[in-house]
Amino acid sequence: MSDVNSVILLVVILLNFFTLGSARLVACIRAVALQGALLALLPVTVHGLSGHSLILALGALTLKGLFIPWLLLRAIREVRIRREMEPLIGLVPTLFLGVLATVAAFLFADRLPLLLEHQEGLLVPASLATMLTGFLLLMTRRKAITQVVGYLILENGIFVFGVLLSTAMPLVVEAGVLLDLLVAVFVMGIVLNQINREFATINTERLSALKE
Amino acid sequence: MLVALILLPLLPAALSLVLPWYQLRSWLLPATGAAHLGLVLLLVSGAPPTPNPWIGLDALSRLVLLVTSLLFLGCAFYAVDYLAMRRDRGNRVMVPCLLVFLSAMTLAISARHLGLLWVAVETTTLVSAPLIYFNRNRLSIEATWKYLLLCSVGIALALLGMMFVAYSALGGGEPASLHLDWLLMQAPGLSRPWLHAGFVFLLVGFGTKMGLAPLHSWKPDAYGEAPALVGALLAGGLTSVAFLAILRAVQIMAAAGDVHIARQALVGLGLLSLVLAAVFMVRQPDIKRMLAYSSVEHMGILALGVGIGGLATFGALLHLINNALTKGCLFLTAGNIQRAFASKHLSEVRGALSVLPLSGGLFLAGFLAITGAPPFGPFLSEFTILRGLFAADRPLIAAAFLVLLAVIFIGMGATVLAATQGEAGEPPGRFKDRLLLVAPPLIMLLLVLGLGLYLPEPLRQLLEAGAHLLEVRS
């Protein structure tokens, strides 16, 4: 099974780079959807088929792979934007930073005191790299919707780490986490719509009236 | 019983969605608040409830529960007249969100499982976002977006921290669990590097929610733009809940015998919060933003107190009560002043005392209380922390603490005095002090005054039991 895992995680990391380098919002959201759907397979490939891992996988697939991306795509359609113009830092430099972050994640994961059974796989470095990618997107993009995408990628990274522990986390908590994620995106979607109505753009740079 | 307390606000919340009568919907708030407080008093004074691995009350949660419930009741009464005054904005969103907010805070306070705690704290973020957006204008949407994004990212990091803590327990042979009591029992055997990393992430995550510098940047915007009663609930209630979450992490570190690392981190963040608050409070022309920085300051004091340990921890827990009630008084009266002058900016707010003798006077008295003037409660708690600093032989920190408090007193005083003293320029609007807009802050201030003069024995015991939970067990 560990081969399957590695393939999934490598694709996940490639998708990280894709979102960092892409200027098209629809493509970014589709990439996040694909990433979420792939991650949803991990509980089953890591822990094997059981009721617990199956439910977790299904929940993650429905939310991360289908429903949330659908919400975001609908939001873009409503506010009629297609492209992430003018990120705060250019696409190539962000991509470069992303590469650096990924390398750092691999180096760092090597030094972590991991349990024997986790030392070989890509789970931990992939998780760290994905989280850092999410952070990069959050910090370097102006559009509120790309920031939501960044938040989703950050959550995806945390989800990968969570797979290591899904024995420690009872289903109730996992369900709560997924549900909260859904509601968070939902609320963000509503706010996004209001921003759009109020400012006629969802550029967060306009959100700068409040400062010292 | 505790389950009933958590579920209690949900029924009126559902009811408020279908009730067609505006005024009655507003009255659901104080009715629920009173029932909540009644149940809390029963629970806090009563025998410990049957142990449950998921929810339960210890000394720390009793304390925070009591404070939150009291503050909510005050804000709920205030809300009735406030919402009556702002009929144009409606209360169809406000009332149910406030009630679910109360339920989520109660769940977060009583959670004995880190995962449940996390879910509850995240829920508080989500239901309070519509509350901040109450005014539905450009500024409030900006504040809401920052609040939502920063707190969501922060809380995501707390989730990661929680996972690190769980990972630290994996090696022990037994299946790992996130039940607090189990973690406390297993703490000495937890893997150190993971536990420490977990603590850092929990501190950063819940610290964002609590508004410790440098993670406070959402606070001035959110508190500045939210309606007064929401600001009061966030500054007094939600921050205390987030602090409790941090204290849970400290408890685990203490049980693992690594409390000194946790304490150093808390002292560092605490001092930084005091410094940043002092910097931004001087010449702050916006009275609500000033209160937000004051909140950053007092979160710093709480962190500092717990970071020093011993007597200072006791002082910090006492300060938690004082801060919540005084902030309640300040925010509510600041809201009245803002209504009367249709502004919260010093350029337009002048002579609040002559226009609104009651609200203006309470605001002024609240300022004296929060900056630690005797005989109000915060004086006693800040003095206790100071004594704790000397008892722990940290004179340099004690000196810095005093200097920063003095700077903040002067900075805040300049703004408050300018707003309250002097002649009101233009004839202000038709706003008059009304009973429900003045009585809650007055009662909060009287409670704070009472706490400064006399500390009831049961409360003292509760505080000591709480402080004891944060010490290293030998």
XYZ file of N, CA, C and O in Angstrom, chain B residues 324-407:
336
model
N -12.997 40.739 32.871
C -14.223 40.474 32.119
C -15.317 41.467 32.515
O -15.972 42.060 31.654
N -15.506 41.663 33.812
C -16.601 42.537 34.242
C -16.314 43.999 33.924
O -17.201 44.736 33.475
N -15.068 44.436 34.125
C -14.760 45.834 33.837
C -14.854 46.115 32.349
O -15.374 47.151 31.926
N -14.349 45.157 31.522
C -14.463 45.334 30.072
C -15.922 45.397 29.668
O -16.304 46.181 28.797
N -16.746 44.580 30.321
C -18.182 44.631 30.030
C -18.713 46.025 30.262
O -19.370 46.615 29.398
N -18.405 46.582 31.423
C -18.869 47.932 31.765
C -18.360 48.945 30.747
O -19.116 49.778 30.234
N -17.078 48.853 30.400
C -16.494 49.845 29.497
C -17.092 49.776 28.103
O -17.443 50.795 27.504
N -17.212 48.573 27.566
C -17.740 48.448 26.203
C -19.180 48.913 26.136
O -19.581 49.611 25.202
N -19.988 48.505 27.124
C -21.404 48.871 27.073
C -21.578 50.383 27.173
O -22.359 50.982 26.417
N -20.831 51.024 28.079
C -20.989 52.472 28.186
C -20.386 53.170 26.972
O -20.925 54.184 26.506
N -19.291 52.623 26.430
C -18.735 53.217 25.209
C -19.755 53.144 24.090
O -19.866 54.059 23.270
N -20.531 52.054 24.073
C -21.584 51.939 23.075
C -22.622 53.036 23.235
O -23.065 53.640 22.252
N -22.998 53.326 24.482
C -23.959 54.402 24.717
C -23.403 55.735 24.234
O -24.110 56.526 23.604
N -22.129 55.971 24.551
C -21.520 57.236 24.132
C -21.505 57.325 22.611
O -21.833 58.355 22.022
N -21.157 56.195 21.970
C -21.125 56.197 20.508
C -22.507 56.485 19.928
O -22.647 57.221 18.954
N -23.564 55.927 20.526
C -24.934 56.195 20.055
C -25.256 57.677 20.188
O -25.829 58.284 19.295
N -24.887 58.256 21.345
C -25.278 59.633 21.614
C -24.583 60.602 20.667
O -25.189 61.563 20.203
N -23.325 60.344 20.368
C -22.561 61.283 19.543
C -22.514 60.855 18.088
O -21.928 61.543 17.266
N -23.089 59.692 17.797
C -23.027 59.128 16.454
C -21.587 59.022 15.972
O -21.302 59.185 14.786
N -20.674 58.798 16.896
C -19.265 58.675 16.536
C -18.534 58.055 17.711
O -19.005 58.102 18.839
N -17.400 57.430 17.404
C -16.580 56.939 18.501
C -15.190 57.544 18.414
O -14.241 57.075 19.015
N -15.112 58.614 17.629
C -13.830 59.253 17.391
C -13.730 60.514 18.242
O -14.694 61.260 18.376
N -12.554 60.739 18.773
C -12.366 61.863 19.678
C -12.689 63.198 19.025
O -13.058 64.154 19.704
N -12.549 63.263 17.681
C -12.805 64.537 17.037
C -14.249 64.970 17.227
O -14.577 66.147 17.130
N -15.141 64.011 17.505
C -16.541 64.383 17.679
C -17.076 64.112 19.075
O -18.112 64.642 19.447
N -16.401 63.234 19.806
C -16.890 62.917 21.149
C -16.223 63.845 22.155
O -15.009 63.790 22.361
N -17.017 64.719 22.747
C -16.509 65.655 23.760
C -17.551 65.780 24.856
O -18.740 65.810 24.573
N -17.106 65.910 26.083
C -18.036 66.210 27.158
C -19.110 65.164 27.373
O -20.277 65.479 27.603
N -18.722 63.908 27.316
C -19.711 62.848 27.504
C -20.362 62.929 28.882
O -21.525 62.575 29.052
N -19.611 63.436 29.838
C -20.160 63.513 31.203
C -21.363 64.446 31.263
O -22.338 64.166 31.951
N -21.290 65.559 30.532
C -22.391 66.508 30.632
C -23.584 66.058 29.805
O -24.724 66.361 30.132
N -23.335 65.317 28.721
C -24.444 64.872 27.888
C -25.101 63.631 28.478
O -26.325 63.528 28.551
N -24.270 62.669 28.870
C -24.766 61.417 29.431
C -24.161 61.240 30.818
O -23.143 60.563 30.951
N -24.722 61.860 31.826
C -24.073 61.802 33.136
C -23.843 60.362 33.604
O -22.768 60.039 34.108
N -24.818 59.504 33.372
C -24.672 58.130 33.871
C -23.659 57.331 33.061
O -22.681 56.812 33.600
N -23.876 57.252 31.742
C -22.958 56.474 30.904
C -21.550 57.058 30.959
O -20.565 56.329 31.085
N -21.464 58.396 30.854
C -20.162 59.032 30.888
C -19.455 58.772 32.202
O -18.259 58.469 32.232
N -20.203 58.881 33.302
C -19.601 58.640 34.608
C -19.139 57.211 34.755
O -18.036 56.945 35.270
N -19.977 56.277 34.284
C -19.595 54.867 34.380
C -18.367 54.583 33.526
O -17.499 53.786 33.907
N -18.311 55.221 32.351
C -17.165 55.017 31.468
C -15.885 55.495 32.156
O -14.861 54.810 32.154
N -15.994 56.658 32.779
C -14.835 57.214 33.477
C -14.427 56.307 34.645
O -13.243 55.991 34.828
N -15.430 55.877 35.422
C -15.124 54.998 36.557
C -14.552 53.675 36.065
O -13.613 53.119 36.661
N -15.097 53.161 34.949
C -14.589 51.911 34.380
C -13.141 52.068 33.952
O -12.323 51.155 34.136
N -12.808 53.245 33.399
C -11.414 53.494 33.013
C -10.508 53.448 34.238
O -9.443 52.823 34.221
N -10.967 54.103 35.337
C -10.156 54.075 36.554
C -9.998 52.647 37.044
O -8.918 52.226 37.478
N -11.079 51.864 36.958
C -11.014 50.487 37.439
C -10.029 49.677 36.608
O -9.159 48.992 37.148
N -10.131 49.770 35.281
C -9.332 48.872 34.441
C -7.863 49.230 34.505
O -6.993 48.390 34.308
N -7.541 50.485 34.769
C -6.128 50.847 34.846
C -5.568 50.592 36.240
O -4.427 50.941 36.514
N -6.376 49.999 37.109
C -5.821 49.545 38.379
C -5.848 50.578 39.481
O -5.002 50.554 40.374
N -6.824 51.502 39.425
C -6.921 52.453 40.532
C -7.647 51.783 41.700
O -8.636 51.098 41.492
N -7.153 51.957 42.927
C -7.887 51.430 44.057
C -9.184 52.214 44.219
O -9.239 53.374 43.800
N -10.245 51.706 44.813
C -10.337 50.382 45.438
C -10.966 49.337 44.534
O -11.550 48.385 45.042
N -10.893 49.492 43.217
C -11.554 48.534 42.342
C -10.796 47.201 42.294
O -9.598 47.143 42.606
N -11.503 46.157 41.843
C -10.937 44.813 41.799
C -9.611 44.687 41.055
O -8.689 44.050 41.551
N -9.499 45.271 39.835
C -8.243 45.107 39.100
C -7.019 45.596 39.884
O -5.924 45.050 39.716
N -7.217 46.592 40.740
C -6.087 47.033 41.567
C -5.595 45.868 42.404
O -4.388 45.570 42.453
N -6.543 45.198 43.050
C -6.180 44.088 43.919
C -5.480 42.984 43.128
O -4.421 42.478 43.532
N -6.045 42.630 41.957
C -5.458 41.506 41.229
C -4.109 41.887 40.625
O -3.173 41.083 40.641
N -3.995 43.121 40.108
C -2.703 43.514 39.556
C -1.659 43.605 40.664
O -0.489 43.251 40.482
N -2.101 44.064 41.828
C -1.169 44.146 42.951
C -0.726 42.749 43.384
O 0.444 42.529 43.700
N -1.660 41.806 43.351
C -1.298 40.430 43.706
C -0.275 39.880 42.728
O 0.686 39.211 43.116
N -0.482 40.176 41.429
C 0.484 39.698 40.430
C 1.846 40.332 40.700
O 2.890 39.672 40.636
N 1.831 41.622 41.044
C 3.082 42.311 41.340
C 3.794 41.666 42.534
O 4.999 41.407 42.503
N 3.002 41.374 43.569
C 3.589 40.692 44.725
C 4.150 39.344 44.323
O 5.220 38.927 44.770
N 3.408 38.659 43.437
C 3.877 37.363 42.943
C 5.197 37.506 42.204
O 6.088 36.668 42.321
N 5.344 38.616 41.446
C 6.585 38.856 40.705
C 7.749 39.005 41.662
O 8.837 38.463 41.443
N 7.517 39.765 42.736
C 8.602 39.940 43.705
C 8.867 38.641 44.454
O 10.014 38.276 44.719
N 7.773 37.926 44.794
C 7.941 36.663 45.513
C 8.726 35.670 44.674
O 9.504 34.874 45.196
N 8.546 35.724 43.355
C 9.273 34.809 42.476
C 10.652 35.361 42.131
O 11.361 34.793 41.307
N 11.001 36.494 42.754
C 12.303 37.105 42.554
C 12.525 37.500 41.091
O 13.546 37.146 40.499
N 11.558 38.205 40.518
C 11.717 38.712 39.157
C 11.565 40.228 39.197
O 10.629 40.776 38.607
N 12.481 40.941 39.866
C 12.294 42.385 40.037
C 12.323 43.150 38.718
O 11.620 44.159 38.557
N 13.108 42.678 37.750
C 13.182 43.408 36.481
C 11.849 43.380 35.768
O 11.354 44.395 35.266
N 11.240 42.197 35.748
C 9.933 42.086 35.108
C 8.919 42.930 35.871
O 8.069 43.599 35.274
N 9.039 42.918 37.204
C 8.113 43.707 38.013
C 8.243 45.186 37.657
O 7.236 45.893 37.497
N 9.480 45.653 37.494
C 9.676 47.060 37.158
C 9.086 47.370 35.789
O 8.378 48.373 35.612
N 9.362 46.482 34.826
C 8.805 46.699 33.485
C 7.281 46.720 33.540
O 6.629 47.559 32.901
N 6.717 45.819 34.301
C 5.267 45.727 34.461
C 4.708 47.057 34.959
O 3.762 47.613 34.386
N 5.343 47.599 35.999
C 4.865 48.858 36.579
C 4.981 50.013 35.588
O 4.044 50.799 35.428
N 6.137 50.086 34.906
C 6.331 51.185 33.957
C 5.290 51.118 32.850
O 4.652 52.113 32.493
N 5.076 49.902 32.324
C 4.121 49.760 31.229
C 2.714 50.110 31.686
O 1.957 50.777 30.970
N 2.354 49.686 32.897
C 1.024 50.036 33.403
C 0.871 51.547 33.511
O -0.188 52.096 33.192
N 1.952 52.206 33.936
C 1.883 53.663 34.071
C 1.705 54.320 32.711
O 0.887 55.223 32.540
N 2.477 53.844 31.713
C 2.360 54.418 30.368
C 0.944 54.226 29.854
O 0.319 55.139 29.288
